XYZ file of N, CA, C and O in Angstrom:
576
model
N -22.249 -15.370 -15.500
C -23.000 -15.213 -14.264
C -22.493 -13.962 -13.545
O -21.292 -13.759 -13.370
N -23.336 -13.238 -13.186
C -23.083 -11.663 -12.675
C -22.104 -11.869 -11.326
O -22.585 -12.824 -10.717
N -21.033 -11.409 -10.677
C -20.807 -11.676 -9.108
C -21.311 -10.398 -8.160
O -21.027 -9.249 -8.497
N -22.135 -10.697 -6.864
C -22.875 -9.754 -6.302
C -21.785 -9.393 -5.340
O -21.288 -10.178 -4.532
N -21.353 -7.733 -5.548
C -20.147 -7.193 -4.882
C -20.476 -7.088 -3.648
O -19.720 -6.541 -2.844
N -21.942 -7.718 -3.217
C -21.908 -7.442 -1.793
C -21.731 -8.950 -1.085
O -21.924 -9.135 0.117
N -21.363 -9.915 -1.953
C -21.619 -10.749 -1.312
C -19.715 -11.153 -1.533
O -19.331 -12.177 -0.967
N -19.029 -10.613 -2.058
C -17.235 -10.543 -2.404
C -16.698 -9.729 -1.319
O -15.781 -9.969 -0.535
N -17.516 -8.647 -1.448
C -17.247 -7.962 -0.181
C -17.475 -8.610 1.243
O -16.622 -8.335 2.087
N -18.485 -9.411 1.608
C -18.377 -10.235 2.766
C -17.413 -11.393 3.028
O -17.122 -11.800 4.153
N -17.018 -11.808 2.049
C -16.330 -12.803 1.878
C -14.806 -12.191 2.432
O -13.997 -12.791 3.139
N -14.732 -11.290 2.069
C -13.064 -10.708 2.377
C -13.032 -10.055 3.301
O -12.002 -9.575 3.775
N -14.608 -9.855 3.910
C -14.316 -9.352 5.519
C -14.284 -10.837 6.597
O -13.746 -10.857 7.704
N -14.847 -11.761 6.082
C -15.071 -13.390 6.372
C -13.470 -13.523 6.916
O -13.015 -13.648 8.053
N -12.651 -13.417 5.231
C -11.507 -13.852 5.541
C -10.218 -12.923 6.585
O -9.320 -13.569 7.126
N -10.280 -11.857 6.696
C -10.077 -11.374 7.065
C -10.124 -11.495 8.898
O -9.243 -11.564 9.754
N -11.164 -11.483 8.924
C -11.581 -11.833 10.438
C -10.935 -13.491 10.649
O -10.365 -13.753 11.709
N -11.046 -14.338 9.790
C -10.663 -15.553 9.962
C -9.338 -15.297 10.399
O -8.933 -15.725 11.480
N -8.398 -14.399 9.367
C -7.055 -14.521 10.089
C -6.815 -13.868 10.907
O -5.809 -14.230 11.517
N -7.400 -12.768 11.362
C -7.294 -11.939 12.838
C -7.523 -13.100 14.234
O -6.910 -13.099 15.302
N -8.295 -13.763 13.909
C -8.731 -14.704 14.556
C -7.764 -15.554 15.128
O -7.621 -15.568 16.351
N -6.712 -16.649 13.984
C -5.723 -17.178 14.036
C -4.725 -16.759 14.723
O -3.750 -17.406 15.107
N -5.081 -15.171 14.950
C -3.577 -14.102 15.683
C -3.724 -13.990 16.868
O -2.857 -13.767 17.714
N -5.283 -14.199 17.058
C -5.296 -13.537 18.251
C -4.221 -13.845 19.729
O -3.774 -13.095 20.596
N -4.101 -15.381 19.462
C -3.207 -15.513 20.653
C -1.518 -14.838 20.870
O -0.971 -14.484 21.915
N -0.888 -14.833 19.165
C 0.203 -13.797 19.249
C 0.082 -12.437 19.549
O 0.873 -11.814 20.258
N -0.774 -12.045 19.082
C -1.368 -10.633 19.626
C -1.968 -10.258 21.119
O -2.200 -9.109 21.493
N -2.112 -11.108 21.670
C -2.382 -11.253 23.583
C -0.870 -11.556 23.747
O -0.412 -10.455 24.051
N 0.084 -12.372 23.717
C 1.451 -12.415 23.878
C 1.742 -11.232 23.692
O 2.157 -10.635 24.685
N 1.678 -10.744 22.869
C 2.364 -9.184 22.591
C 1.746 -7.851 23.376
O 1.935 -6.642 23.239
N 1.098 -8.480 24.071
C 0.054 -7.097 25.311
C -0.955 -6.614 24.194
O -1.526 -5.658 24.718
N -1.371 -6.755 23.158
C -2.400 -5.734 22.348
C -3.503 -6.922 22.120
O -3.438 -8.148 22.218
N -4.779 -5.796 21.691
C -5.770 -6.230 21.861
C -5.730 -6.096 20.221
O -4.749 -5.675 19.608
N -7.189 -6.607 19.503
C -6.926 -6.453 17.995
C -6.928 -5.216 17.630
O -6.045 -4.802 16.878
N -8.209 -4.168 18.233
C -7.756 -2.861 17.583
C -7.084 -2.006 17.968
O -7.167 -0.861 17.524
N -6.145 -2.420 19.015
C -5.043 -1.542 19.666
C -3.893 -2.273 18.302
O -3.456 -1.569 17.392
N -3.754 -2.923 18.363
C -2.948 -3.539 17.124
C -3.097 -2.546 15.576
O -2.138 -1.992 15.037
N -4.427 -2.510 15.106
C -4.401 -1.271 14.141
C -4.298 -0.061 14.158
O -4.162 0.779 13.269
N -4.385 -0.009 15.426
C -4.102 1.521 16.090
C -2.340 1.779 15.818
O -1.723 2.740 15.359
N -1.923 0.506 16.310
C -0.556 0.658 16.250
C -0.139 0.606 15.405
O 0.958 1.109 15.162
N -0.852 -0.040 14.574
C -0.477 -0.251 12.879
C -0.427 1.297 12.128
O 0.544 1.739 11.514
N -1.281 1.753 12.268
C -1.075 3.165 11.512
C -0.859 4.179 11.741
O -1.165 5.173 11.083
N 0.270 4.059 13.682
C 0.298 5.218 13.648
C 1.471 6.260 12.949
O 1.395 7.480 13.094
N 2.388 5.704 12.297
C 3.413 6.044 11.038
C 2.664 6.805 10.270
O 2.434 8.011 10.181
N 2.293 5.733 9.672
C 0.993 6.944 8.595
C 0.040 7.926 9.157
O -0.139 8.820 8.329
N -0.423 8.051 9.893
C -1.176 8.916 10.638
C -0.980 9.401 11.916
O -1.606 8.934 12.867
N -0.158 10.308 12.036
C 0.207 10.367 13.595
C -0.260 11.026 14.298
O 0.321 11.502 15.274
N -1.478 11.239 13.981
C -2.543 12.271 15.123
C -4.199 11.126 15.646
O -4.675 10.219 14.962
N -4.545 11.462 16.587
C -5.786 10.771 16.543
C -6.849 10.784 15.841
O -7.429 9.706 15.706
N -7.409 11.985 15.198
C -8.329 11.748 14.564
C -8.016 11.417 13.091
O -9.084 11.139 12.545
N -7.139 11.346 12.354
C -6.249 10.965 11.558
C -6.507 9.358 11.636
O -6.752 8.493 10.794
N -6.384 9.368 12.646
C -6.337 7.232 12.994
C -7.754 6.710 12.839
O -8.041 5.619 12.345
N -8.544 7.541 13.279
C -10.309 7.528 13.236
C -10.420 7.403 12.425
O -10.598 6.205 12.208
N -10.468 8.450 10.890
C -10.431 8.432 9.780
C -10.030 7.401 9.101
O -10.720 6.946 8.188
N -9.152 7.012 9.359
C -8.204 5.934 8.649
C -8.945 4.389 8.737
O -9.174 3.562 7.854
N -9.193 4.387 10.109
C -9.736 3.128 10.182
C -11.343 3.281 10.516
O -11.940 2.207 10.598
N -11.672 3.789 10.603
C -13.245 3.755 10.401
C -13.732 3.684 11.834
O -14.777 3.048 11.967
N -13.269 4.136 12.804
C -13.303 4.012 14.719
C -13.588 5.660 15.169
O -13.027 6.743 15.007
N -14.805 5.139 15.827
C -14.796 6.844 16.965
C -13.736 6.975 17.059
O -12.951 6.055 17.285
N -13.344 8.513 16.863
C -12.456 8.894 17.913
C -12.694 8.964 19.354
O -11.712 9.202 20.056
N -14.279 8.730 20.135
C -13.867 8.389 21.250
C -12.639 6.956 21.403
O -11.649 6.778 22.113
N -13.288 6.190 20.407
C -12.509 4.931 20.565
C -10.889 5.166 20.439
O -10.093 4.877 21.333
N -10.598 5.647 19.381
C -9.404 5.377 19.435
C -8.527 6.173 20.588
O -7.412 5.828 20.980
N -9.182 7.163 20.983
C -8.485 7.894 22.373
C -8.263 7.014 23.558
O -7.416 7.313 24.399
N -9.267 5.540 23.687
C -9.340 4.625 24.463
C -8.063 4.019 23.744
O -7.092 3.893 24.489
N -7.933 3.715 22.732
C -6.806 3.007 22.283
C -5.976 3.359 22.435
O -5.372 2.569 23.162
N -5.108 4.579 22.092
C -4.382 5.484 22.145
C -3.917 5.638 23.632
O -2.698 5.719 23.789
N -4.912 5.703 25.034
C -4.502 5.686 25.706
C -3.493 4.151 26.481
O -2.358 3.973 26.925
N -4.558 3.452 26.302
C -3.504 2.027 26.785
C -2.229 1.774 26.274
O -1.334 1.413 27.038
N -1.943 1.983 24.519
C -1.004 2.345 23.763
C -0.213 2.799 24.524
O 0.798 2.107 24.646
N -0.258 3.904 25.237
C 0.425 4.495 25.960
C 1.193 4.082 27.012
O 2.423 4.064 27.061
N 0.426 3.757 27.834
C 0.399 3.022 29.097
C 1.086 1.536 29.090
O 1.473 0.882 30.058
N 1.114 1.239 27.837
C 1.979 -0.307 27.563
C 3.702 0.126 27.250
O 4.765 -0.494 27.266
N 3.326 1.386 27.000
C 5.010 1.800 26.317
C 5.093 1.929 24.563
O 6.148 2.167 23.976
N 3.595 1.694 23.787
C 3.827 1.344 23.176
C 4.172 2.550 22.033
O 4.866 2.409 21.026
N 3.677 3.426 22.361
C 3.593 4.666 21.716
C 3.470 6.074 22.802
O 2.924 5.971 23.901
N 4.015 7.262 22.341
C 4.045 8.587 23.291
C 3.800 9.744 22.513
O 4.223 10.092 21.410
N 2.934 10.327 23.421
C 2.565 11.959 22.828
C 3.739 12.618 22.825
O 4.514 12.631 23.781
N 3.959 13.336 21.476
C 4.788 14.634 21.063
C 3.806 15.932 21.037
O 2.599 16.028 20.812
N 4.755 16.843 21.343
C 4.117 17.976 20.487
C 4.688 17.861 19.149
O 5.636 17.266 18.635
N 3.720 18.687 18.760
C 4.212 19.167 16.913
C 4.160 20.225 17.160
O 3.396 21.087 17.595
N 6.000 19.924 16.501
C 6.665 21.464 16.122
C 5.936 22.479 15.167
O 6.114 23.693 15.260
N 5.278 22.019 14.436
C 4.679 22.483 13.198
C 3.440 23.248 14.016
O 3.021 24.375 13.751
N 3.022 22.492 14.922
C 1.382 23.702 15.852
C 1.651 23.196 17.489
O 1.350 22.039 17.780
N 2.091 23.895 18.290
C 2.574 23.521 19.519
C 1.333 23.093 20.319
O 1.269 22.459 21.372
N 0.235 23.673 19.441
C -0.981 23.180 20.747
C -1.583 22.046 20.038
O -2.778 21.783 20.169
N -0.726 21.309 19.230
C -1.373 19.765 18.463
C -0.088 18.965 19.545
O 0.938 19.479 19.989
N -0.549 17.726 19.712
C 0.049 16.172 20.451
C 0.409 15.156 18.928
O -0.626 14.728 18.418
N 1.096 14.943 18.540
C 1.263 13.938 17.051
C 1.862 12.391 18.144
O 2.539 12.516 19.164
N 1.420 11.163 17.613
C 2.171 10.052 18.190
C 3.083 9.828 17.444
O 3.368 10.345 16.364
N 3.843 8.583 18.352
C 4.941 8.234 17.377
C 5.507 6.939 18.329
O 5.824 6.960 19.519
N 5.513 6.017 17.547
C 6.186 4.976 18.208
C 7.137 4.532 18.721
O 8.216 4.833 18.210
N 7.133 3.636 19.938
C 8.086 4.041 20.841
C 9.229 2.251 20.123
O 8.735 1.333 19.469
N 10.513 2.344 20.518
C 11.201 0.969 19.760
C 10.683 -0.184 19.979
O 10.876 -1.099 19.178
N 9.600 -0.427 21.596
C 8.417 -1.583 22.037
C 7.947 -1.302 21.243
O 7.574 -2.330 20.677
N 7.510 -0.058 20.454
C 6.126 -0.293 19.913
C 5.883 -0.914 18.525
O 4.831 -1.351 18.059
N 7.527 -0.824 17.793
C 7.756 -0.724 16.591
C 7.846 -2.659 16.484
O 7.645 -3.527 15.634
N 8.217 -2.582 17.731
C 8.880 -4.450 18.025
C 7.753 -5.099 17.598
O 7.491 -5.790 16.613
N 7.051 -4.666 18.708
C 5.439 -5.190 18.360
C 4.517 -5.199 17.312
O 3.954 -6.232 16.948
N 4.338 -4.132 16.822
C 3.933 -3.823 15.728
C 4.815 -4.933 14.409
O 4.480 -5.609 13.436
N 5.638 -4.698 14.887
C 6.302 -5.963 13.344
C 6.402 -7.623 13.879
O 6.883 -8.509 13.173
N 6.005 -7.784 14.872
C 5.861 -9.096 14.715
C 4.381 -9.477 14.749
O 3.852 -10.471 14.251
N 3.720 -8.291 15.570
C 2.589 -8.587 14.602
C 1.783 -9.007 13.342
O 0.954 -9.832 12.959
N 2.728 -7.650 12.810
C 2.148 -7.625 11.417
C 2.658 -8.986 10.597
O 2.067 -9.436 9.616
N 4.107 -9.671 11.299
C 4.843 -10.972 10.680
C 3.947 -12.045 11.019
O 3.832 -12.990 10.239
N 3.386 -12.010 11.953
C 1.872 -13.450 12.694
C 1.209 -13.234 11.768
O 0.929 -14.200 11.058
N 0.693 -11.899 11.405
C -0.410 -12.131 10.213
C 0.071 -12.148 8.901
O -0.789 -12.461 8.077
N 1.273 -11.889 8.420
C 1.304 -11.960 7.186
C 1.788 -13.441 7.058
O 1.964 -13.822 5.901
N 2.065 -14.456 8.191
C 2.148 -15.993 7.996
C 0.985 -16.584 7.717
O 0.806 -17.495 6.908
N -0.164 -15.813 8.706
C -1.272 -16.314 8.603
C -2.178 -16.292 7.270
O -2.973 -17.081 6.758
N -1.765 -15.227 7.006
C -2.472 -14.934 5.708
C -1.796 -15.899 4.225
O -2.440 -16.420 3.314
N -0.453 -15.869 4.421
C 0.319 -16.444 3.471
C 0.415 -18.131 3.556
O 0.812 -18.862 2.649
N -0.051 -18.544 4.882
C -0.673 -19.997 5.166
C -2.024 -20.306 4.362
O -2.250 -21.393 3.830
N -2.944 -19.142 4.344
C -4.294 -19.244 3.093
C -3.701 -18.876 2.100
O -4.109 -19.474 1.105
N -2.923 -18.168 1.898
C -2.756 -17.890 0.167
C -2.035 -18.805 -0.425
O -1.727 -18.693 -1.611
N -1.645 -19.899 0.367
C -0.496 -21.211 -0.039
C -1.622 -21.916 -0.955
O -1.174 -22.574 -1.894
N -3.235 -21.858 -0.785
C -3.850 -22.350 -1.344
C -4.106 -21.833 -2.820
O -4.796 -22.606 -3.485
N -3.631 -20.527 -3.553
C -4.110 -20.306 -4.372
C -3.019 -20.387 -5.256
O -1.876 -20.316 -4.806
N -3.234 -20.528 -6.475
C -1.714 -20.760 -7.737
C -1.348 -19.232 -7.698
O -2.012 -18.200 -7.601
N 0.021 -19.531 -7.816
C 1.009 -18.369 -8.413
C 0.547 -17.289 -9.436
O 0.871 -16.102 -9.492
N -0.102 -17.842 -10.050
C -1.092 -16.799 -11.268
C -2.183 -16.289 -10.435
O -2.475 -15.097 -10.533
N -2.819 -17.049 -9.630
C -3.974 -16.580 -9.325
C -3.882 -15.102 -8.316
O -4.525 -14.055 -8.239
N -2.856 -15.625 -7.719
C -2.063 -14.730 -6.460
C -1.372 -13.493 -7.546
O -1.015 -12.498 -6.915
N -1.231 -13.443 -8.448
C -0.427 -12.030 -8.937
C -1.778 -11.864 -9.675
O -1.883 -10.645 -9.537
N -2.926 -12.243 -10.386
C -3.912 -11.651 -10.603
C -4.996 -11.033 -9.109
O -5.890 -10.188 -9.148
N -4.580 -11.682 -8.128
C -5.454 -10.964 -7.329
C -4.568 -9.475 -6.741
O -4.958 -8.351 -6.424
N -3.292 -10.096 -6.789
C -2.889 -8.530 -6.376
C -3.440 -7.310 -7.100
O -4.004 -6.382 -6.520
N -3.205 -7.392 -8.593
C -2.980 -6.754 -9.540
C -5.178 -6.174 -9.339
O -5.602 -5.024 -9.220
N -5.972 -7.423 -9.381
C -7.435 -6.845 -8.869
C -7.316 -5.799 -8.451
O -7.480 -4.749 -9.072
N -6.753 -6.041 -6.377
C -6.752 -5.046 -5.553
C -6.149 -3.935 -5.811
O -6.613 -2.826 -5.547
N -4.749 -4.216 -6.505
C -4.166 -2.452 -6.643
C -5.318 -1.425 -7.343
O -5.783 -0.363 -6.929
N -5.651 -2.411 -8.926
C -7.005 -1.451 -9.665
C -8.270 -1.072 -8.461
O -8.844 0.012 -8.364
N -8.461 -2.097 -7.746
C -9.805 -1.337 -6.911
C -9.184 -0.266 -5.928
O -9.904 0.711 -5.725
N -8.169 -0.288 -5.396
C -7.527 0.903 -4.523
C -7.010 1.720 -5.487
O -6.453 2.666 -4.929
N -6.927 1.804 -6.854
C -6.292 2.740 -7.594
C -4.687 3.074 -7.603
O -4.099 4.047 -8.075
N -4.195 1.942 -6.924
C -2.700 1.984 -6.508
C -2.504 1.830 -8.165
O -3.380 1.518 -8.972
N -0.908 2.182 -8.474
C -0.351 2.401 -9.708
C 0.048 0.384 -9.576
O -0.147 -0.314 -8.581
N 0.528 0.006 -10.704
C 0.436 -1.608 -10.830
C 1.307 -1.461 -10.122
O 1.848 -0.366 -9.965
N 1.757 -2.843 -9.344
C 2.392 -3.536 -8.258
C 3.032 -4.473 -9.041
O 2.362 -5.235 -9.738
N 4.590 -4.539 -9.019
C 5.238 -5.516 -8.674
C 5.236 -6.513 -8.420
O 5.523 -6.380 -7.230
N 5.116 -7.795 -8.595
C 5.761 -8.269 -6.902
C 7.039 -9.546 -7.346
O 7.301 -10.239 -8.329
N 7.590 -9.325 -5.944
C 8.798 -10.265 -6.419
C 8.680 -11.223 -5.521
O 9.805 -11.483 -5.095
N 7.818 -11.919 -4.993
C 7.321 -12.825 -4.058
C 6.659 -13.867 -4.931
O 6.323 -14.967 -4.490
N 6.461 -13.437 -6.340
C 5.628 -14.292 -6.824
C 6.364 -15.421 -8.346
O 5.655 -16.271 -8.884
């Protein structure tokens, strides 16, 4: 029987949202909203704004809205970059890093509270799925 990738693909935005959902109240404890939360999430990897746009699929009007409260919470602060003095790069502030990891620890319970449902095989074949669809080199894992 064929599986319709658009209907796998909803399913994992389904679940997904399900566990954002579950967070939301640790994530109001923690002052962030959900996409100030991914904002904060990537700003390591991406430390410019439109960089963050890109990344996550958000106007950059939006994320400048994000970016700014970010701010304003403590959670993150404009640098210059040394590298082009008339560029601003973020960078997280030790609140921000706090936050950001217990965040990311609410959801990776949450998530690992649904994945309690799937067998040990099933869980290192789905990793091993996702790395091939992101093209990541094979994954490890020692969790499993």
């Amino acid at each position: 029987m064929p599986v319709d990738g658009a209907q796998l693909w909803t399913l994992n935005q389904r679940l997904l949202a399900v566990v954002m959902d579950a967070c939301t109240e640790e994530l109001t404890e923690l002052g962030l909203e959900t996409k100030e939360f991914f904002v904060l999430a990537e700003v390591e990897a991406s430390p410019y704004p439109a960089e963050i746009a890109t990344a996550l699929l958000l106007p950059k009007a939006s994320v400048t809205v994000y970016v700014r409260n970010l701010v304003a919470k403590g959670f993150i602060r404009r640098e210059i970059d040394e590298a082009d003095l008339r560029r601003h790069r973020l960078a997280l502030t030790d609140e921000g890093r706090t936050a950001r990891d217990r965040a990311l620890a609410a959801l990776a319970a949450e998530y690992d509270r649904r994945l309690a449902r799937v067998t040990p095989q099933d869980r290192v074949e789905l990793q091993r799925i996702l790395a091939v669809m992101l093209d990541l080199p094979e994954i490890t894992s020692s969790s499993s």
